[in-house]
Structure formats: structure tokens, C-alpha cells
Coordinates of C-alpha atoms (C1' of nucleotides) in Angstrom, one line a residue:
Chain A
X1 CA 22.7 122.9 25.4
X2 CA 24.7 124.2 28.3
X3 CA 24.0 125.6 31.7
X4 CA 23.6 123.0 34.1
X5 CA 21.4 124.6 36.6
X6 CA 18.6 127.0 35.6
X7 CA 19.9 128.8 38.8
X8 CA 16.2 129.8 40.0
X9 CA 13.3 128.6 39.0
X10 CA 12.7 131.9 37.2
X11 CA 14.0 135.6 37.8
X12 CA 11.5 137.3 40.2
X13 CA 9.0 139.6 38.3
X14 CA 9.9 140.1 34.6
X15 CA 11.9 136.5 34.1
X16 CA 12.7 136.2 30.3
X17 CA 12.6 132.4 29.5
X18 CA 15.8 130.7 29.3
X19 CA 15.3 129.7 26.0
X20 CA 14.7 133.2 24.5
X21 CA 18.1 134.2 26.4
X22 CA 20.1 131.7 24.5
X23 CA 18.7 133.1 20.9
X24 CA 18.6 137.1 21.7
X25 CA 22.5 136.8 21.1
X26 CA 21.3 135.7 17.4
X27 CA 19.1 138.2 16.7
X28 CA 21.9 140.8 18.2
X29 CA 24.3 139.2 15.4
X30 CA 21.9 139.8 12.7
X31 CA 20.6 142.7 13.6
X32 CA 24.0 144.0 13.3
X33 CA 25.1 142.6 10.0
X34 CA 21.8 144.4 9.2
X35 CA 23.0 147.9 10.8
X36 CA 26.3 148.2 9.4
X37 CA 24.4 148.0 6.0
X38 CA 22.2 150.7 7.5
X39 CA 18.9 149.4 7.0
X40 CA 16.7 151.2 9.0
X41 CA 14.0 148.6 9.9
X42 CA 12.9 144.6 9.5
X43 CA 9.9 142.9 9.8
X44 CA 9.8 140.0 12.2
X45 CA 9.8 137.6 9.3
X46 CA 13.0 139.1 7.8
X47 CA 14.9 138.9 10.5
X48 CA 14.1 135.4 11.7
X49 CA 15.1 134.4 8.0
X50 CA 18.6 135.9 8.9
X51 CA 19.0 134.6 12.3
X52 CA 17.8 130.8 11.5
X53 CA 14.4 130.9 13.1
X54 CA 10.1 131.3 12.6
X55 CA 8.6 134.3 13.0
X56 CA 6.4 133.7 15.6
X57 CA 9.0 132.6 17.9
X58 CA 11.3 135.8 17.6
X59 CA 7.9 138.0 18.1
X60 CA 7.5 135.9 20.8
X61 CA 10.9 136.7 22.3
X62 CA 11.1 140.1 21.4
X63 CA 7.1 140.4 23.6
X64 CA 9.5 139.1 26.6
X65 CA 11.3 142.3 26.4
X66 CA 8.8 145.0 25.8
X67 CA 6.7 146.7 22.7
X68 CA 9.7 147.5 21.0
X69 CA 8.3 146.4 16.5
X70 CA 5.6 149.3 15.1
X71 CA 2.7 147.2 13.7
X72 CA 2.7 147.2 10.2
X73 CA 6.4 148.2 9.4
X74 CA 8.3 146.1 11.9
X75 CA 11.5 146.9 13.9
X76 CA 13.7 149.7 14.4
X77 CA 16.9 148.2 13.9
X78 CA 19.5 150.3 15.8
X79 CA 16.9 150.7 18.7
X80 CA 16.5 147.0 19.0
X81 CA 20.2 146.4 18.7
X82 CA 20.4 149.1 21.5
X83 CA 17.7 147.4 23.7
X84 CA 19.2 143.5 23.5
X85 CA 22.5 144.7 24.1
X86 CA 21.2 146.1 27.0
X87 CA 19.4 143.1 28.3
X88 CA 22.3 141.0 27.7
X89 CA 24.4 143.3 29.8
X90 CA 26.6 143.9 26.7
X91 CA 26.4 147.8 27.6
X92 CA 29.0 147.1 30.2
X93 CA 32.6 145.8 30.5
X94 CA 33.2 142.0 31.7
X95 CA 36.8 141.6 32.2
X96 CA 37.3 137.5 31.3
X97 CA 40.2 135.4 32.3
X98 CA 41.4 132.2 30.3
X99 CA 42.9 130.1 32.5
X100 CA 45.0 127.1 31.0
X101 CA 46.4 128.4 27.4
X102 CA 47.6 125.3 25.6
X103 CA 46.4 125.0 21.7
X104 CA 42.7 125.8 22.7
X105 CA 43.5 128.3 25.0
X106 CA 46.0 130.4 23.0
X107 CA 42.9 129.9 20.4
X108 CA 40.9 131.7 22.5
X109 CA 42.8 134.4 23.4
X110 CA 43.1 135.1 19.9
X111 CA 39.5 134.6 18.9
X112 CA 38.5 138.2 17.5
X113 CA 34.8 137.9 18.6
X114 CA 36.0 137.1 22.0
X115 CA 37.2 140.8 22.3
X116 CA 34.5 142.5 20.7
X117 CA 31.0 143.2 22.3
X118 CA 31.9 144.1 26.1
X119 CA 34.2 141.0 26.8
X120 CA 37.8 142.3 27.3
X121 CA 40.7 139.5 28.1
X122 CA 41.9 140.6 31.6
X123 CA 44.2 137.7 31.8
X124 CA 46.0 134.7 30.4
X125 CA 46.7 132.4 33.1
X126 CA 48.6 128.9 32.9
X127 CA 50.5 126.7 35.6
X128 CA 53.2 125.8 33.6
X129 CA 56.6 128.1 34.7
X130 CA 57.5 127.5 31.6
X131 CA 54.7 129.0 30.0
X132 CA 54.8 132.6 32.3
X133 CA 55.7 135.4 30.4
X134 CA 55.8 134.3 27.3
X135 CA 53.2 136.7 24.8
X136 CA 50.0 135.2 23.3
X137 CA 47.8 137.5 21.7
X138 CA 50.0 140.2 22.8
X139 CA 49.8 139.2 26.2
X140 CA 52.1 137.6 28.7
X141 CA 50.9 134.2 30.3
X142 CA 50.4 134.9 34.0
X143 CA 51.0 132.0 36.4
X144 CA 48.3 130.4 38.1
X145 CA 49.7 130.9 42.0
X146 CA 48.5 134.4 41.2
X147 CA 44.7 133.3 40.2
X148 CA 43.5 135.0 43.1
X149 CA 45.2 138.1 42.8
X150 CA 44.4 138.6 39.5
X151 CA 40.9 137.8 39.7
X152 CA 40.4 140.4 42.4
X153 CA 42.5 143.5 40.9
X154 CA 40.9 142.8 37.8
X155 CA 37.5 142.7 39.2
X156 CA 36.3 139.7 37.1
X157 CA 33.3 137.7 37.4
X158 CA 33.7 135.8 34.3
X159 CA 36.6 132.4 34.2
X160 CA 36.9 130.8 31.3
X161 CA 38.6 127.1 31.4
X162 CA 40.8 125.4 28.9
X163 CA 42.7 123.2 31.4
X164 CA 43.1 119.2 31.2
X165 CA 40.3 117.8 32.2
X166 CA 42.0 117.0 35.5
X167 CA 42.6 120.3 36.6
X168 CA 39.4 122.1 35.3
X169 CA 37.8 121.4 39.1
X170 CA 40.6 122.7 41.6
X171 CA 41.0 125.9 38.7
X172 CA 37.4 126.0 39.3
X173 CA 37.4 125.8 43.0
X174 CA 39.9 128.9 42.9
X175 CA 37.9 131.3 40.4
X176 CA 34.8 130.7 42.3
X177 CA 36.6 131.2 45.6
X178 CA 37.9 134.7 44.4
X179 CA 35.1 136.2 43.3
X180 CA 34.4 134.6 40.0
X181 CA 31.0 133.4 39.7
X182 CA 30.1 132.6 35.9
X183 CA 32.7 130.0 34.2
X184 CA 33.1 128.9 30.9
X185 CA 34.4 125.5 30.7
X186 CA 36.0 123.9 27.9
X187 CA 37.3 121.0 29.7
X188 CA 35.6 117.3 29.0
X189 CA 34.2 117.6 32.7
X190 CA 31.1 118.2 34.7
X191 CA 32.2 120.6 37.2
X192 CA 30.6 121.3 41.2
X193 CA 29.7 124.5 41.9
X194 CA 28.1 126.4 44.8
X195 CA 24.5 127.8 44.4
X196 CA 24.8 130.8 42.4
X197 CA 27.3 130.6 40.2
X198 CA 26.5 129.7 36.4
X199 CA 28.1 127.2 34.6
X200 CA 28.1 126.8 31.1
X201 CA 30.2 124.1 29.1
X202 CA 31.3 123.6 25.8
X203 CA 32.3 120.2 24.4
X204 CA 33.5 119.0 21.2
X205 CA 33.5 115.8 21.5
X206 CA 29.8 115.8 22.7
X207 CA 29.0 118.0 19.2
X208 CA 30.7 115.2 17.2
X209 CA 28.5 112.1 19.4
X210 CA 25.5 114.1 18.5
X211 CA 26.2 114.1 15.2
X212 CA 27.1 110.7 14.8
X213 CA 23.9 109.5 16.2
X214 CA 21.6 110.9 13.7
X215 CA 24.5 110.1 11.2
X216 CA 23.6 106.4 12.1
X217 CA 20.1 106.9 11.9
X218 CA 20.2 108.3 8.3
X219 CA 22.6 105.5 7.4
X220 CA 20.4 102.7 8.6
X221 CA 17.4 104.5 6.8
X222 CA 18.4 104.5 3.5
X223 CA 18.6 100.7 3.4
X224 CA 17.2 99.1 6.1
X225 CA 13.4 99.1 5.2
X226 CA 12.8 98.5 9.4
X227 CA 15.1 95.5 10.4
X228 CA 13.5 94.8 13.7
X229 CA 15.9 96.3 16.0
X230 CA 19.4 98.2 15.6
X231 CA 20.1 99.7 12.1
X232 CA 23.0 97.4 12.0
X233 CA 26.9 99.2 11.4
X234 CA 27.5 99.7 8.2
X235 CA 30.9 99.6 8.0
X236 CA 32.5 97.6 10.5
X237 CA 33.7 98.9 14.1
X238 CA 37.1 100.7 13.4
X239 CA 39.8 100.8 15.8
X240 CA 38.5 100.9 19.3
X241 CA 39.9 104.0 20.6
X242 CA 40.8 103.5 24.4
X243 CA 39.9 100.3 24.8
X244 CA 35.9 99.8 25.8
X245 CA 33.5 98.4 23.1
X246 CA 33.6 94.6 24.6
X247 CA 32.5 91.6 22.5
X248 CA 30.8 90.5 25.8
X249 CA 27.3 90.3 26.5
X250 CA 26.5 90.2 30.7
X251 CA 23.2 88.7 31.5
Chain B
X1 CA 22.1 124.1 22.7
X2 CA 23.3 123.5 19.1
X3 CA 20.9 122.0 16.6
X4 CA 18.9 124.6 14.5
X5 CA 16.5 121.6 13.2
X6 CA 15.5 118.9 14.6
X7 CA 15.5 117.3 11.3
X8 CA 12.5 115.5 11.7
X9 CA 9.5 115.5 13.8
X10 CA 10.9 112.5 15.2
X11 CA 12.7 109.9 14.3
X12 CA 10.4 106.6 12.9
X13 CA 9.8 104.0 15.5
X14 CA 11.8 103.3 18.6
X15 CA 12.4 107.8 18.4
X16 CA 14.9 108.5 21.2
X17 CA 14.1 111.9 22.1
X18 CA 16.7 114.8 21.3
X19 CA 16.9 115.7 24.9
X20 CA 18.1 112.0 25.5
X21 CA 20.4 111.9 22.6
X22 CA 22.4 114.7 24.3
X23 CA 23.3 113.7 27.5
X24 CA 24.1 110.1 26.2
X25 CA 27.7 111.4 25.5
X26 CA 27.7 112.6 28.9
X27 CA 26.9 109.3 30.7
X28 CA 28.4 107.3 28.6
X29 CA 32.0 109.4 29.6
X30 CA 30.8 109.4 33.1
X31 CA 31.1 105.2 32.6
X32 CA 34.1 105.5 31.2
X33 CA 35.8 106.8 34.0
X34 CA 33.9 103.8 36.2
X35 CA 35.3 101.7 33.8
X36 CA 38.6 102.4 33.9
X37 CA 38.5 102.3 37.8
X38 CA 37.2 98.6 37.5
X39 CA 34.0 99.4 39.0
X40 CA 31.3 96.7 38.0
X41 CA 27.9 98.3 38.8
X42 CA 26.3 101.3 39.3
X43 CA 23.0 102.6 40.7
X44 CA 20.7 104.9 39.0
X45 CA 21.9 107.5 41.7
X46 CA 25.4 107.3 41.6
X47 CA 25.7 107.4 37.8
X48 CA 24.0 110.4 37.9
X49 CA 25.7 112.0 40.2
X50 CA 29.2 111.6 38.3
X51 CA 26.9 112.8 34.9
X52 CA 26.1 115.8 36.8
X53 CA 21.8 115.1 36.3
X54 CA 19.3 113.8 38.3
X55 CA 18.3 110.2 38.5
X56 CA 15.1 110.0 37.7
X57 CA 16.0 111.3 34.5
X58 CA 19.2 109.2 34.2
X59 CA 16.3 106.1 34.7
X60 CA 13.9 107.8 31.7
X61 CA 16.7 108.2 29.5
X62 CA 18.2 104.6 29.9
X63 CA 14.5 103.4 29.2
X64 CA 14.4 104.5 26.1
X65 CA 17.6 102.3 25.2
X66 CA 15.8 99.2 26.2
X67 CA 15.7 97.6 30.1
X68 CA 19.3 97.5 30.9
X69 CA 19.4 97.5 34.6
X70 CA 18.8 95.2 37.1
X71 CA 16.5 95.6 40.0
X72 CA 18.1 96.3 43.3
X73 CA 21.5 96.5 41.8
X74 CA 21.8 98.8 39.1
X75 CA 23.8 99.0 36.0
X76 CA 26.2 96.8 34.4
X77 CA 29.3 99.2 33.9
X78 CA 30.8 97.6 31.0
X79 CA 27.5 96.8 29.7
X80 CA 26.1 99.9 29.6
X81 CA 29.4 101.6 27.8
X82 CA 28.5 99.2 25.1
X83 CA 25.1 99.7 24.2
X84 CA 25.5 103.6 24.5
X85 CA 28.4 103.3 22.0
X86 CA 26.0 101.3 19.9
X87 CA 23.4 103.7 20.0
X88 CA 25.5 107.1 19.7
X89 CA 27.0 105.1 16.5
X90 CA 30.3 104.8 17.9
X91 CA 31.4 101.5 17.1
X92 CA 32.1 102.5 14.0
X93 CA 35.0 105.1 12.5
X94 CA 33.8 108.2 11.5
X95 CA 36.3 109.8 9.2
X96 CA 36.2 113.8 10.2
X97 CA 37.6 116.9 8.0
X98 CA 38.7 120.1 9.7
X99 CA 38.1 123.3 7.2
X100 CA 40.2 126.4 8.2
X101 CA 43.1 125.8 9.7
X102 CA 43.7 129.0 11.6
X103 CA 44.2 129.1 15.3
X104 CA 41.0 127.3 16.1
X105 CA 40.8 124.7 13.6
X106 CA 44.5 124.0 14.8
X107 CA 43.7 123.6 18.1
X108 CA 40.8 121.4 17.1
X109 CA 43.4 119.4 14.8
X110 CA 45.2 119.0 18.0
X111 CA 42.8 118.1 20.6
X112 CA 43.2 114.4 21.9
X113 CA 39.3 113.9 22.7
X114 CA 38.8 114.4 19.0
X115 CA 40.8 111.5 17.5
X116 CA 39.4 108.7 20.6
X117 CA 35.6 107.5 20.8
X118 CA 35.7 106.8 16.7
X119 CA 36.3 109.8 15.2
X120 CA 39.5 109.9 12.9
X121 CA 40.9 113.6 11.6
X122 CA 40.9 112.4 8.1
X123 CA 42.0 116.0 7.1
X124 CA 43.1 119.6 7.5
X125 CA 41.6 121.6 4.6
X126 CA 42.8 125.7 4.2
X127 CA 42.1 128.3 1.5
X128 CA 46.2 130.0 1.7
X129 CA 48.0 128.4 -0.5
X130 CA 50.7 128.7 1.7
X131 CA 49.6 126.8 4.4
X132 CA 49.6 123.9 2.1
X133 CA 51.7 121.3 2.9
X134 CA 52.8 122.6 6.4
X135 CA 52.1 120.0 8.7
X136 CA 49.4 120.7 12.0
X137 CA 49.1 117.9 14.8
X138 CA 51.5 115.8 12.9
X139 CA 49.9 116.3 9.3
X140 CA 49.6 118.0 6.6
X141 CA 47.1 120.6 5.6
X142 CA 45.6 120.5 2.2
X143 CA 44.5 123.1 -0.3
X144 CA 40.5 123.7 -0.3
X145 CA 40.7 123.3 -4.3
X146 CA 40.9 119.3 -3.6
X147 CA 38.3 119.5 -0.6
X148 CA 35.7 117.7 -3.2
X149 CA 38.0 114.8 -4.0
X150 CA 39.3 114.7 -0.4
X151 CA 36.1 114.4 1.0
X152 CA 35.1 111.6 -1.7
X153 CA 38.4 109.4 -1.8
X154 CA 37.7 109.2 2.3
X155 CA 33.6 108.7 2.7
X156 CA 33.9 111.7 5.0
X157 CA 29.9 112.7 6.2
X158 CA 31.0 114.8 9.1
X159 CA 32.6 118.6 8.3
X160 CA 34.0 120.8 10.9
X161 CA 33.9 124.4 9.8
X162 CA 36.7 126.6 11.5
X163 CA 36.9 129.3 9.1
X164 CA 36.0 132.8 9.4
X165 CA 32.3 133.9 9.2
X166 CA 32.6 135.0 5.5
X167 CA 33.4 131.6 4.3
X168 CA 31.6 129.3 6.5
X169 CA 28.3 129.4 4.1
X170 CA 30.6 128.6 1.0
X171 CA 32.8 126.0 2.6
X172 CA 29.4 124.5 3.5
X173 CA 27.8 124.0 0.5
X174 CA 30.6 122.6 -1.1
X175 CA 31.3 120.0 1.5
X176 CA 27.1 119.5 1.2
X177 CA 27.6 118.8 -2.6
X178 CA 30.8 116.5 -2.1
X179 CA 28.8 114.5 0.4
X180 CA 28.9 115.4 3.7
X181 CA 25.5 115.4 5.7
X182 CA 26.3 116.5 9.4
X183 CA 28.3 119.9 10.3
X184 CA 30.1 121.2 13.2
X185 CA 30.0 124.7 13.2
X186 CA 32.5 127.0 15.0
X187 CA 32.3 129.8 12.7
X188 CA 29.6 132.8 14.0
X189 CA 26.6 132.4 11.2
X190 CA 23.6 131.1 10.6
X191 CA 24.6 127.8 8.3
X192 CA 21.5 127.1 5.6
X193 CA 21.3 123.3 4.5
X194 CA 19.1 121.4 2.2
X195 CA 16.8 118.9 4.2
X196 CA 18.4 115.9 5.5
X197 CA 22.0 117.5 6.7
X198 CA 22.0 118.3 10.5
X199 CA 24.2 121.3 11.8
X200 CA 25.5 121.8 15.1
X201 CA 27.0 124.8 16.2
X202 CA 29.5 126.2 18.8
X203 CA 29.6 129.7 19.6
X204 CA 31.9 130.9 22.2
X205 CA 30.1 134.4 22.2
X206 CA 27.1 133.1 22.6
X207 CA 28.0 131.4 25.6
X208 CA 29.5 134.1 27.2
X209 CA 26.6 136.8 26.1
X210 CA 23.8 134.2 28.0
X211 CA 26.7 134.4 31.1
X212 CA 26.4 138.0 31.1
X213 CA 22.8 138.5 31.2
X214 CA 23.0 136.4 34.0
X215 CA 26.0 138.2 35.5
X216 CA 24.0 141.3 35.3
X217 CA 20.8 139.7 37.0
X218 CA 23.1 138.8 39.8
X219 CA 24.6 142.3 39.8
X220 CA 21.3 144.1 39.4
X221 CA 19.4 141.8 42.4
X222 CA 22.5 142.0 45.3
X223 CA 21.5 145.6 45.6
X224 CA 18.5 147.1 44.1
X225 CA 15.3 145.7 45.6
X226 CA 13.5 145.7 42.4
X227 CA 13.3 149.8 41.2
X228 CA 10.8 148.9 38.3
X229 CA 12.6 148.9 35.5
X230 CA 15.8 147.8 34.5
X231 CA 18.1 146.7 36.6
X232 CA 20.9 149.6 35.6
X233 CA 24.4 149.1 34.7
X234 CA 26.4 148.7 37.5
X235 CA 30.0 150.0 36.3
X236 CA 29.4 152.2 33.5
X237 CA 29.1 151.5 30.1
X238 CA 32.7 150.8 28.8
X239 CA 33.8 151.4 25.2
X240 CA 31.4 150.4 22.7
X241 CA 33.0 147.4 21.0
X242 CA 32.1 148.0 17.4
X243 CA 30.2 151.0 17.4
X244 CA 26.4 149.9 18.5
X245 CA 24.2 151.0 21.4
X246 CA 23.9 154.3 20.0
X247 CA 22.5 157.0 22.8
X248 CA 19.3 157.8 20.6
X249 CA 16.2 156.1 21.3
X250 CA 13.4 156.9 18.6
X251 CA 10.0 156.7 19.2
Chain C
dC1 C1' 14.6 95.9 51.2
dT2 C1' 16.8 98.0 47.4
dT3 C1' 16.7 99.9 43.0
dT4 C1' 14.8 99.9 38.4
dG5 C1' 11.2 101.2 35.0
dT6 C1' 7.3 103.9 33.9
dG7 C1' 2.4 105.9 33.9
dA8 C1' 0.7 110.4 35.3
dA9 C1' 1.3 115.1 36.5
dG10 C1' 3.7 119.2 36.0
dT11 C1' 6.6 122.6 33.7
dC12 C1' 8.6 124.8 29.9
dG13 C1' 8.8 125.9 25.1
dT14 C1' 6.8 126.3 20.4
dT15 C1' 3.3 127.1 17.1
dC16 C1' -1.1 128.7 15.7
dA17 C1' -4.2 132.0 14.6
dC18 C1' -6.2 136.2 15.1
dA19 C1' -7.3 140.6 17.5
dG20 C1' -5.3 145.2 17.7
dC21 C1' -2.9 148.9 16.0
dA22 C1' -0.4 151.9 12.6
Chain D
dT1 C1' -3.8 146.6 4.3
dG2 C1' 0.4 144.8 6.7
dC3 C1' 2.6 143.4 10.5
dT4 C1' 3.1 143.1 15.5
dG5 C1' 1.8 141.2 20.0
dT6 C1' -0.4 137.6 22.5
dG7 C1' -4.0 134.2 24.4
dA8 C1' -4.7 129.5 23.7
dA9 C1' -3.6 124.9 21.9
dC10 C1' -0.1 121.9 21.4
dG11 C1' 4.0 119.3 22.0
dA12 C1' 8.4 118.2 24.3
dC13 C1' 10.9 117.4 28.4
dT14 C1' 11.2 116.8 33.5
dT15 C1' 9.8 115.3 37.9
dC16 C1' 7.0 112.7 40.9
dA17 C1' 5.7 108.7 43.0
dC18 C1' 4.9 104.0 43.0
dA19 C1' 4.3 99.2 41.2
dA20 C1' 7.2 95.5 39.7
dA21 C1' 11.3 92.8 40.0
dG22 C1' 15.4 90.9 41.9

DNA sequence: CTTTGTGAAGTCGTTCACAGCA
DNA sequence: TGCTGTGAACGACTTCACAAAG
């Protein structure tokens, strides 16, 4: 999961659920593995095997968006490529700025899939002197006292942050201030932003917690026949990381 | 969101929903900061706040963990970082392997937030031959032909995939067969698992395809006053990325 | 009086199952 | 006959609102 705020209780008249927005970028994937082999339709069933989900639920999705499937034979593909890509706004340009290119960053910027599909890299921006200049991705870094500027020649509405999580905020602050009003954010932080501007986040760490939770639970399963109460470490507690994990127990 | 299954319907007795499970991370980071600041207690309302989610469902959440807080006051600070380490498993070391050590996976190698809250890079796995040996983040990378053995000698059961879409699905099922039962996956496909190993992915065009639609919504609403249909393209379709939305429109 | 913990109500999302159309 | 499109049932998650506890 991502977005924060659903950002309006739902989008006046035809509002596609949030849900289905987060899954018509799979079906896009698939369906275009599926053109450049130029296969000419799918059922419903096909193509949820290829993008990971049940049938019903991508027929469900797809009746969000119109009548697009011919009953009995199933999908056009390059139509419904054509008509998600529209939806999604993919049949436009969005300039994108990266701002803070350490390791991650520079990742980014390199990241083929980034470039493809409508997003272009407008800008690499870092606020290390050091840094400006110097080519990533064929590029030059672009100091962050010119944010602003940049954000408003380039005419971008999409930021993308890979600071430290202590700068992610004020960088924040600046994008939405010039004009920038969906953000990508990389950084280990929840971020504030003013009504109308969409925040998604994306957080490793998180991922890895997740796992580890259910990594537990199979753990204490495959033993434990129902102990009573916690499945009980396995292994021991490693090395504490930064310090919590306290042997004491407060009333 | 990540998870394709939810591996089962839920889990036996004391099930913490999945919902739950995925913000735990997120308070229990929001404590740490508390923590390190000395702060001894915190109300329902400000811990939310600094989680960036309401309180009521800060208070459902926690009730699921047991009755932690105390009337009138709030939360133990140190307390509370415990128990949620507990839960999410993190008082133990989770030994991690990164596979594909391009310029993701190096960044990931890299990343401080991996190697705290109990999770070790155990190693740095790539198919060139001559990347092996080369040390990334202070270590060096290993040839994929020992991944088995490397995954065996350390009791690894978390994978990160980094490669490139073509060998994610190959990678997998070997690290599946050497043991490993939860899977981080960065690379863009759909991952298929036997029963029992969870997969999480991270999908940086994903996210920024769900920002667009919304972009466009914005776009589309600030001027037109609903025309019907669509909400047109605002700019003007730039250059197709890899040749889709194709002009045609069959019946 | 303050703040937690939680039934009950409400909202959103998924799955079922079948009518409707090619 | 085969497969889509969708109302209706179901289940999961969120929010409300208040009783219980310090």
C-alpha cells in the first residue's frame, strides 16, 4: 500500500475504485508482453493468469472502464492496451524530477522502465555542490537552489524523493510550493502535504518488516502445536541494531 | 500495496489483520524517533499524528497486540517499541540475500535502513562472471552458480530480487528450492510461488502510473466542468514510449 | 476529566453465480 | 456454446461513539 489520502472520497461521476487503479498498471504490463507477441485477443481468464489475479476481479475492473471484452471471445488486446493507457494518462508526457541522487537516486535515474511509458526524467537535482554537474544517466546533477526554477520551466507536476530522511520534508515543501503536486517518496518518512496533492511512498524497510512478520508466523507454526501465546524466537535476538529492544518490562 | 496472496485466509488464532500488519512498521518508526528524544508516553492522538493515521485506528490496531496502554495516559514509549519488535519478528536476525547486483540491487546493498531493525545483508548474488569478487557496500558479490549453497550455509528465508524482468521468475525458483520462503520483489513481473512463500513487490512504475491517473483527474477537473466523456489530454500526446496506443480503434 | 479499548455501524473491496449477448 | 458484464452476497477494513478504567 501507498497513498496516504484517498484525496476525495471518490472522483465525481464515473470514480474508478482505488483499488482497480493500483492493478490497471498490471493488466497494461501484460497486455503488452501479450502485444508485442501479437496476439490479437484474451479472455478474461488468460489474462488474469498473466497479471497474478482471478478472473472475476479483472472483469470487474475492466466493467469500471466501459464495455470494452466481446462476449464469447474476450478482449481486444491492442484496443484495451490503447484504452488503459488512456485512463492512466499514459497518452501524455509527465516530465519527473528526482531530487536527491545518492545510490538510490542515481538508481533511479537509470532505471529503464522509469523512461518508458510517458514518464521522461526532466531533472536530476541534488544539494550537494559537489555533486552539480557531474553526469548520471547522461545527465548533469542540477543543484537544488534552482528546484523552483526547474520545476516551473520544465512544467512538472510529478517529484520524486530519494533524499535522507531529514530532508525529504523541506524538498517536499519546495516541489509542492512550485507547482509540483504528486510526489514520490522514497525517504523512510511520513511526509505533510496540503489538500490536493498525492503522496505515494515507497519503503524497503517496511517490505522487509512485512515479511518478517509472517516469516515468524510460519516459523512458530511448524513446531509450536499452539503454545499459549507468542510463537517464541527461534533463534535468539541477534545484535540489536540501534539500540531499542529493552529487557525491561514497565507495569 | 505489495502482497499478491494473503497466504491464508487468516492466520489461526490471535489473526492480526493484514491491514494492521502494515502499518506496524510505521508506528513502531514513529516510536523510535520518540524514543530517541527520551519521550516516556504517548497518547493515542499524538502517536498518530507522527504515524501519519488516524487514532482511532492507531487504538484498533494496538488492540489487536494485547491492552498495552493505560487509561488517561497513553502509551509506554519504550514499551510499546518492544512488543511491536516482538510481534513484527524483529528481535531476531534475519539473514537477507540481494540477487542482481546492478544499479538497484547496489543501491539496495548500500542503503543503511536495510542493515538496522534485524536484517543483515548476508549476500550480493550476480549472474556476470565478472562482477564476481568486486566488492559493493564493502563486500563482495558472489557468482549466482553458488546461490544454492550460499543460501543454505547462511539459513537465509528472505530473497531480494533486483534483476531484470527476464530473470526474476528463474532466480525465484531457485532461491524457493534452496529454501527461502518470503520475496522482495523489485523486478517488473508477476512472481508465481508454491503455497506457503509470500512475495512482496515494489514497482516504481506502478507508483508513478496510479500518480498519473490521478495527475490527469486533477488536470481534467481544474477546467472542464464535466463534458461527458473523458476528461481529454491536456498537452498532447507525446511520443509513444514503446510503440502502443495505436490510433485505430476496432469495433 | 482524560484517554484507552471496543462493540456497532458504515464503507470499500472481493467473490459468487448467472443473465445476457455474440 | 463460450465468455463477458454485473447484481447480490460476503468479507475486510475503517470510523464512530461511548462505556470502562485510571
Amino acid at each position: 500500500m501507498a497513498t496516504g489520502r484517498t484525496h476525495r472520497p471518490a472522483t465525481r461521476s464515473r470514480g474508478i475504485p482505488e483499488a482497480t487503479v493500483a492493478r490497471l498498471p498490471l493488466y497494461l504490463r501484460a497486455l503488452t508482453a501479450l502485444s508485442e507477441r501479437s496476439v490479437p485477443t484474451v479472455s478474461s481468464e488468460e489474462l488474469a493468469a498473466a497479471a497474478g489475479v482471478n478472473s472475476a476481479k479483472l472483469r470487474k475492473d475492466f466493467s469500471y472502464l466501459g464495455s470494452y471484452g466481446t462476449r464469447g471471445v474476450g478482449y481486444d488486446v491492442e484496443y484495451l492496451v490503447y484504452q488503459i493507457s488512456r485512463e492512466l494518462g499514459l497518452t501524455q508526457d509527465w516530465p519527473v524530477v528526482i531530487v536527491g541522487i545518492g545510490n538510490l537516486g542515481a538508481a533511479l535515474a537509470n532505471y529503464g522502465g522509469f523512461a518508458s511509458r510517458g514518464f521522461r526524467v526532466a531533472a536530476l537535482i541534488d544539494a550537494d555542490p559537489a555533486m552539480a554537474g557531474k553526469p548520471v544517466a547522461g545527465m548533469p546533477v542540477q543543484h537544488s537552489d534552482d528546484l523552483e526554477k526547474i520545476v516551473e520551466d520544465n512544467g512538472v507536476s510529478i517529484g520524486v524523493i530519494a533524499t535522507p530522511a531529514g530532508a525529504a520534508q523541506p524538498v517536499c515543501d519546495r516541489l509542492v510550493a512550485a507547482g509540483v503536486t504528486s510526489i514520490l517518496n522514497f525517504a523512510p518518512t511520513v511526509l505533510s502535504v496540503p489538500d490536493g496533492v498525492d503522496v505515494r511512498k515507497v519503503d524497503l524497510s517496511i517490505e522487509l518488516q512485512i515479511l518478517a512478520f509472517h516469516e515468524q508466523r510460519k516459523a512458530g507454526e511448524e513446531a509450536a502445536g499452539e503454545t499459549g501465546a507468542v510463537p517464541l524466537a527461534p533463534k535468539e535476538a541477534g545484535k540489536g541494531p540501534d539500540g531499542d529492544v529493552p529487557a525491561v518490562m514497565p507495569a
